[in-house]
Coordinates of C-alpha atoms in Angstrom, one line a residue:
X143 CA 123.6 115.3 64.7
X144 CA 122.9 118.9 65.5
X145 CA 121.7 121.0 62.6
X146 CA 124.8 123.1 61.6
X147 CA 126.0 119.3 60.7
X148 CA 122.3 118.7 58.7
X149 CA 123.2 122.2 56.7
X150 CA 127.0 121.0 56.2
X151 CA 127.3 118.2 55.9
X152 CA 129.5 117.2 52.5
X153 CA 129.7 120.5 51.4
X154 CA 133.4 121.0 52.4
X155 CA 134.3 118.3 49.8
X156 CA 131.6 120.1 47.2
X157 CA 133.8 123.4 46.8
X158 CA 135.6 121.4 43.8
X159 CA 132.6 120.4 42.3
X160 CA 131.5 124.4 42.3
X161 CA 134.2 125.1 40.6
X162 CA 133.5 123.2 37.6
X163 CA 130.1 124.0 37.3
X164 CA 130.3 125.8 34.1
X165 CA 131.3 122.4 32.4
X166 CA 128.2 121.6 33.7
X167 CA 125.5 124.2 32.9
X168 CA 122.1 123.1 31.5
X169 CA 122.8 119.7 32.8
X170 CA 119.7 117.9 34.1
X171 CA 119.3 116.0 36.7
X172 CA 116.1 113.6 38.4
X173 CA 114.8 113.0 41.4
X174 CA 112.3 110.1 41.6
X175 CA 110.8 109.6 44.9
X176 CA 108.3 106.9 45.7
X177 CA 105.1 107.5 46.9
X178 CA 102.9 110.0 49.1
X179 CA 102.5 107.9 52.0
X180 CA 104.6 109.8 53.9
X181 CA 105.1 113.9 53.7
X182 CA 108.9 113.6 54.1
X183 CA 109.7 113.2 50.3
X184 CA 108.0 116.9 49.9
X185 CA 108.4 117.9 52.8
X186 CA 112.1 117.3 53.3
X187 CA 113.8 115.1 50.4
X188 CA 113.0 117.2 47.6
X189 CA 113.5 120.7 49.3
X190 CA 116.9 119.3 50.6
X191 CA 118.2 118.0 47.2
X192 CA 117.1 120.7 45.1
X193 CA 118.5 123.4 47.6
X194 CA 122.1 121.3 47.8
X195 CA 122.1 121.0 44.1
X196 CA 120.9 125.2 43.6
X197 CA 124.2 125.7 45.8
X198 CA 126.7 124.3 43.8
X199 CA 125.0 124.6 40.3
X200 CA 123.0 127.3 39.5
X201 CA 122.0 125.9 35.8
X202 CA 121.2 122.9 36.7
X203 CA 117.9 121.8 36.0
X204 CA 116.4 119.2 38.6
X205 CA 113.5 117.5 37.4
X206 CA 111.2 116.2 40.8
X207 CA 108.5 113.3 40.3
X208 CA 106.8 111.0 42.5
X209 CA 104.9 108.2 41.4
X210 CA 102.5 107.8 44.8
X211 CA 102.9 104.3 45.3
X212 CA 102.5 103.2 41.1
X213 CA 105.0 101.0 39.7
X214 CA 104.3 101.6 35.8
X215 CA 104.0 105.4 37.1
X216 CA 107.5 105.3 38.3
X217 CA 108.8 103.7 35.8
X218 CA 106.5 106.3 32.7
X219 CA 108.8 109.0 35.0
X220 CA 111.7 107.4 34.8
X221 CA 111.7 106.7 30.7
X222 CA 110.3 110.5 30.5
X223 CA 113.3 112.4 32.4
X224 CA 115.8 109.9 30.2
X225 CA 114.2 111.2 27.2
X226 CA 114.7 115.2 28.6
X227 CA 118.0 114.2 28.9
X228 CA 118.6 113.4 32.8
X229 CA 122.4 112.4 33.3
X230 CA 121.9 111.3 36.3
X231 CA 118.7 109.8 38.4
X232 CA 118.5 110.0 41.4
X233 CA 115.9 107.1 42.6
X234 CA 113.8 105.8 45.8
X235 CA 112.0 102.7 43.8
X236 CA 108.6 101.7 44.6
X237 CA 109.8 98.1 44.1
X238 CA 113.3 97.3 44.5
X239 CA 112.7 94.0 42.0
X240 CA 111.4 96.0 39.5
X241 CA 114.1 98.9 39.9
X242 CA 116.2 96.3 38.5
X243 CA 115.2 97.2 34.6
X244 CA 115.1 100.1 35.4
X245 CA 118.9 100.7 36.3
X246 CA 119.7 98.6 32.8
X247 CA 117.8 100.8 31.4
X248 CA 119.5 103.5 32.4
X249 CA 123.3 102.3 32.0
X250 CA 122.8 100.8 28.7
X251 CA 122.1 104.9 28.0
X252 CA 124.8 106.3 30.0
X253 CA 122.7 107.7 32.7
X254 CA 124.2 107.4 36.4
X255 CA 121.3 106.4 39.1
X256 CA 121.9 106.8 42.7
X257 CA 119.6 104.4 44.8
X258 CA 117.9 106.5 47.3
X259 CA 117.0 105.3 50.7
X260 CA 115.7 102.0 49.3
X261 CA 118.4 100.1 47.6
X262 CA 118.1 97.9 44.3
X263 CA 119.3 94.0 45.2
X264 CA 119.3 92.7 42.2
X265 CA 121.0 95.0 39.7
X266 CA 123.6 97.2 41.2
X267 CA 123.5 101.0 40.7
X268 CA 126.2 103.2 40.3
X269 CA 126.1 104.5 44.1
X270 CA 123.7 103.9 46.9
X271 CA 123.0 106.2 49.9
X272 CA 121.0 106.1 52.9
X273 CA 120.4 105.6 56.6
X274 CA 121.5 102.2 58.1
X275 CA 118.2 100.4 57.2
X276 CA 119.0 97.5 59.3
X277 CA 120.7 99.3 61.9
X278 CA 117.0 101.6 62.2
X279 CA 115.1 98.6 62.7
X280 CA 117.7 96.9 65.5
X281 CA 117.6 100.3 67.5
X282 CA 113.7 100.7 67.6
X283 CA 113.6 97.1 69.0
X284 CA 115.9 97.0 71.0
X285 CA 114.8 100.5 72.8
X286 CA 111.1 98.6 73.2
X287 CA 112.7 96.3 74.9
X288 CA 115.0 97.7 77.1
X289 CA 112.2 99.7 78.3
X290 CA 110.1 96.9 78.7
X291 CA 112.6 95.1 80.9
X292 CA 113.2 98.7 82.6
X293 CA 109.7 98.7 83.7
X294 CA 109.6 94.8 84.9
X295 CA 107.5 93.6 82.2
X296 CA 107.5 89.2 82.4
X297 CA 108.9 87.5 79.5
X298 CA 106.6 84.7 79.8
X299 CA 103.5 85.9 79.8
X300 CA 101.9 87.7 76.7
X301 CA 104.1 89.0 73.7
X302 CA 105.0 91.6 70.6
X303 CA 103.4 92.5 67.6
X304 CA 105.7 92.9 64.5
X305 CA 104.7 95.3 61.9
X306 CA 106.8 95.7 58.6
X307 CA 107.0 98.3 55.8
X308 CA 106.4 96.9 52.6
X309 CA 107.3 93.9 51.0
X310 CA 108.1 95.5 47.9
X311 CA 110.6 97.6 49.4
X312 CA 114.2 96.1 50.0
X313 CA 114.4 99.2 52.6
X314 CA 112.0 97.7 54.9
X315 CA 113.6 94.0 54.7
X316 CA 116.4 95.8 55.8
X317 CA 114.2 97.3 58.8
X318 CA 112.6 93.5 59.0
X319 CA 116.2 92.2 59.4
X320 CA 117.0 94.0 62.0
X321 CA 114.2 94.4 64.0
X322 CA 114.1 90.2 64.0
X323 CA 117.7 90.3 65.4
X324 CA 116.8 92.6 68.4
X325 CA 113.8 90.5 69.3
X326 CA 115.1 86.9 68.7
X327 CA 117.5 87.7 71.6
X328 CA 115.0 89.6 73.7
X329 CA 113.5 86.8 75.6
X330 CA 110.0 88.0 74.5
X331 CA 107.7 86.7 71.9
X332 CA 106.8 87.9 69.1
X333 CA 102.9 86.9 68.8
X334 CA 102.0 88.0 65.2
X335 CA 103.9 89.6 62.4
X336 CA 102.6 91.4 59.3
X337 CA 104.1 93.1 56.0
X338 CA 102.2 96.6 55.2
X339 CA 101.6 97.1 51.8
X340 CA 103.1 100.0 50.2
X341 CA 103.4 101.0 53.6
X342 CA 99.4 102.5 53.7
X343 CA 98.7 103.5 57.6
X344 CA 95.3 102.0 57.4
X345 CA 96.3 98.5 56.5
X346 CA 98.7 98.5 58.9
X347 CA 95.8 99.9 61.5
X348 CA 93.5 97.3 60.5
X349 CA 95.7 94.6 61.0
X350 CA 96.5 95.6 64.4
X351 CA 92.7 95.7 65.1
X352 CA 92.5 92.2 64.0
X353 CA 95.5 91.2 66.6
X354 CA 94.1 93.6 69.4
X355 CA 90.5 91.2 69.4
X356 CA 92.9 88.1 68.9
X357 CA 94.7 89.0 71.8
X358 CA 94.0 91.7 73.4
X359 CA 96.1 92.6 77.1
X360 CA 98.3 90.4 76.0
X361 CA 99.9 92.7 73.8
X362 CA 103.1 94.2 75.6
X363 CA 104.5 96.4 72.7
X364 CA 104.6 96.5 69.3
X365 CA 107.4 97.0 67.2
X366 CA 106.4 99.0 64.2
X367 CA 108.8 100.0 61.2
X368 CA 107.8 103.8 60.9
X369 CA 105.6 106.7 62.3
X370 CA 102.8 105.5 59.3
X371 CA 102.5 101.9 60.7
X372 CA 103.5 103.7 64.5
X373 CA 100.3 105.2 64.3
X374 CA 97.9 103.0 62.8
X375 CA 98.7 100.7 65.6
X376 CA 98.3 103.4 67.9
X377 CA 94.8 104.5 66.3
X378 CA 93.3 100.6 66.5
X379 CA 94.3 100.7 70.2
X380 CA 92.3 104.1 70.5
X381 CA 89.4 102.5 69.0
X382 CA 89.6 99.7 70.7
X383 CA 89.6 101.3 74.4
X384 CA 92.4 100.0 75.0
X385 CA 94.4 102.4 78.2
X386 CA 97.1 102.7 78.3
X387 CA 98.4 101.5 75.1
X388 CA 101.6 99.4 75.1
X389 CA 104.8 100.7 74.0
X390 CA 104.6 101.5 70.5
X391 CA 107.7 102.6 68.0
X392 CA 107.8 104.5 64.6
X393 CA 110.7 105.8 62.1
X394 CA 110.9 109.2 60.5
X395 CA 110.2 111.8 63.3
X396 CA 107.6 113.0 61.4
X397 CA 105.4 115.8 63.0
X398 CA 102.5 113.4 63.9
X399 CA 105.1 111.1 65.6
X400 CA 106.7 113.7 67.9
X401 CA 103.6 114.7 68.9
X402 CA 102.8 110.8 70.3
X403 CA 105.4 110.7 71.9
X404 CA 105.8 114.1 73.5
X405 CA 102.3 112.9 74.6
X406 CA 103.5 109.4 75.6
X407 CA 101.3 107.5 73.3
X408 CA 104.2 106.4 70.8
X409 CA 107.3 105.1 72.5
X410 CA 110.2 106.1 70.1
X411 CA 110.9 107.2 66.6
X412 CA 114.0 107.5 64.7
X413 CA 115.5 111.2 64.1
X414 CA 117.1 110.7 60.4
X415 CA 116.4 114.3 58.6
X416 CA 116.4 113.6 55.3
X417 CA 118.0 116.6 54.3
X418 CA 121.1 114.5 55.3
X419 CA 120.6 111.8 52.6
X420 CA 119.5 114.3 50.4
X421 CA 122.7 116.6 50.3
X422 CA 124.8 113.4 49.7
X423 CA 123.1 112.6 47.1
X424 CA 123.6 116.0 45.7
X425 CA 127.4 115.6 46.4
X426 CA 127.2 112.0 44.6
X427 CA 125.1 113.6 41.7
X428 CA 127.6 116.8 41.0
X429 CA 130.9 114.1 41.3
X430 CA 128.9 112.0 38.1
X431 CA 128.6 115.0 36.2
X432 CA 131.9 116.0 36.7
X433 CA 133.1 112.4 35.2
X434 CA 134.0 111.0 38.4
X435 CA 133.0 107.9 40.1
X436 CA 132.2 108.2 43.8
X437 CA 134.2 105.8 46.3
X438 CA 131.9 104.4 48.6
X439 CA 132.3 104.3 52.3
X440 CA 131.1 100.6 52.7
X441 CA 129.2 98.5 49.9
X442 CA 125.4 97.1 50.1
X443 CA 124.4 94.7 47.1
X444 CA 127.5 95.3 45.3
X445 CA 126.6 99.0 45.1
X446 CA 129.1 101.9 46.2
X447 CA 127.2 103.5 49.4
X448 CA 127.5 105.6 52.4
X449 CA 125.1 105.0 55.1
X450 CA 124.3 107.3 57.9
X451 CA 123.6 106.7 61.8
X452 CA 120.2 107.8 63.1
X453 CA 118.8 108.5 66.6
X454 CA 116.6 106.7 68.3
X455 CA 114.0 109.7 69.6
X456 CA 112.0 108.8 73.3
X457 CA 110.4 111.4 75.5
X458 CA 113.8 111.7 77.9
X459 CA 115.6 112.8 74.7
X460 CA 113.1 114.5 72.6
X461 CA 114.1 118.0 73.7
X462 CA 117.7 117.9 73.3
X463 CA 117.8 115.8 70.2
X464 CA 114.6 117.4 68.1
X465 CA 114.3 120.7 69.8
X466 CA 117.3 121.9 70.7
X467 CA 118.9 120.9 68.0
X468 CA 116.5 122.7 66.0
X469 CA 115.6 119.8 63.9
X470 CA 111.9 120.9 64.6
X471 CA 110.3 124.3 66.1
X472 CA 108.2 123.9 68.8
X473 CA 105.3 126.5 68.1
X474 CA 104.6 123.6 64.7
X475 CA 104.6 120.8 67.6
X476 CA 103.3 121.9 70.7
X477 CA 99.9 122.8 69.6
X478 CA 96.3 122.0 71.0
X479 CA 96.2 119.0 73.5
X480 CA 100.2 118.3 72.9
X481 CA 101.3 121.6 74.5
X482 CA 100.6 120.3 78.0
X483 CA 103.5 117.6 77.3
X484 CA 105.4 120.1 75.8
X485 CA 105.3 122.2 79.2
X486 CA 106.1 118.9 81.0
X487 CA 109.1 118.3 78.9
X488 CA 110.6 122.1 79.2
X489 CA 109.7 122.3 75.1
X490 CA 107.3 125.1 76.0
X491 CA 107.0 127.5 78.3

């Protein structure tokens, strides 16, 4: 998706919403993002909600909060913006189980919540939005493995390593799910597989250095479930000597990612700017306030949703896809010892 989609997208059907905004003023709103794992949520989320919502309510109020990987944190924030009178909350849980008071909670009051990239199994919310979870983790490992069979790699000797997000998250048992489908018909073996908790690159990079001594060039790829876990793999072959290092994937096209591969030291990563997710939300949120109730576009865990299509990121596409699209700006990527690659690639000149 090119980025005059990324700034458009939904906006057509918002002009309504607009409209109506005075009904609306002072109304407040909250966005509850997990953790600080990963930059996106400041980086991108937040920025793209609060500038979708600033568009088509001016008095608004959006209250921001992430609870950095805490449970009890998230769930302090989520009592304190019911109590400054939040109508609607707009939530990426740190545990999908325990998001399930939480949503209760919240209906019992009258407050709307919009499940946010993770979804909430066990209690439905009033609207869910994302990327295709599952359909992320079935493109990552199925690209690994078309490129392994692409470059003639044996199916019977040696195997994959496996590495999760967190089990806490229902998000990354959607990524699980599908990343099991595209290997179980792969032909390869998977040799070892491991769930990162709360997603933390340096469990996910010591693990891999425990499977790297277990079985060292045996390793043939590894199937990773984002850019975090991506490059904690990537640092314990570093460490570990080990040239070159297999094929390695990630999720999130963060900086750090694009970067490995633009190098070649990460395989793929997904392209799913959040700003995407976060101006549907937006759209979901305004509709609530208005006193509608959003139809979804399919339904996950008996929850309204709308899921979006990401793109699987490699070196031969990471130009036109990233770059050209203007999805990120070359003099942030191409610095130091990446801007050779980036020369190679046509990035930089």
């Amino acid at each position: 998706m090119n980025l005059k989609a990324i700034k458009t997208i939904g906006f057509t059907s918002l002009a309504a919403c607009v409209l109506s905004s005075n009904a609306m003023a002072q109304s407040t709103v909250a966005f509850l993002m997990p953790d600080q794992a990963s930059t996106r949520y400041e980086e991108h989320d937040y920025p793209g909600f609060k500038a979708a919502m600033d568009s088509m309510c001016n008095d608004c109020q959006v209250i921001y909060q992430n609870a950095n990987g805490d449970v009890t944190l998230q769930q302090q924030q989520f009592n304190s913006v019911i109590t400054q009178g939040a109508k609607v909350i707009v939530l990426d849980p740190v545990d999908s189980s325990a998001a399930a008071s939480l949503v209760r909670i919240a209906q019992s009051q009258g407050v709307k919540v919009i499940a946010y990239d993770r979804p909430i199994p066990a209690v439905p919310a009033d609207y869910y939005v994302s990327f295709d979870n599952k359909g992320i983790g079935e493109a990552i490992a199925a690209s690994l493995v078309e490129h392994l069979k692409k470059e003639g790699v044996p199916m019977d000797k040696g195997g994959i390593l496996q590495i999760n997000g967190s089990p806490t998250d229902a998000a990354a048992g959607l990524i699980r799910d599908g990343i099991d489908e595209a290997l179980d018909s792969s032909g390869y073996t998977t040799l070892a597989e491991y769930d990162t908790p709360d997603w933390v690159p340096q469990k996910a990079q010591t693990w891999a250095a425990g499977q790297i001594a277990r079985f060292n060039s045996d390793i043939i790829g590894v199937v990773a479930a984002n850019d975090g876990t991506g490059g904690g793999a990537i640092a314990a072959f570093k460490a570990a000597g080990v040239n070159p290092i297999p094929p390695v994937t990630g999720n999130d096209a963060t900086q750090a990612a694009l970067q490995l591969v633009i190098s070649g030291e990460q395989y793929n990563t997904i392209s799913k700017p959040s700003e995407i997710v976060a101006a549907a939300a937006a759209d979901v949120t305004m509709k609530m306030l208005n006193g509608e109730t959003p139809k979804g576009k399919t339904t996950l865990y008996d929850t309204p949703s709308e899921l979006f299509v990401p793109a699987v990121i490699t070196r031969e596409n990471i130009k036109e896809k990233i770059f050209d699209a203007g999805i990120a700006n070359a003099a942030d990527i191409c610095t130091g010892r990446y801007k050779e690659g980036c020369i190679e690639l046509g990035i930089w000149r």
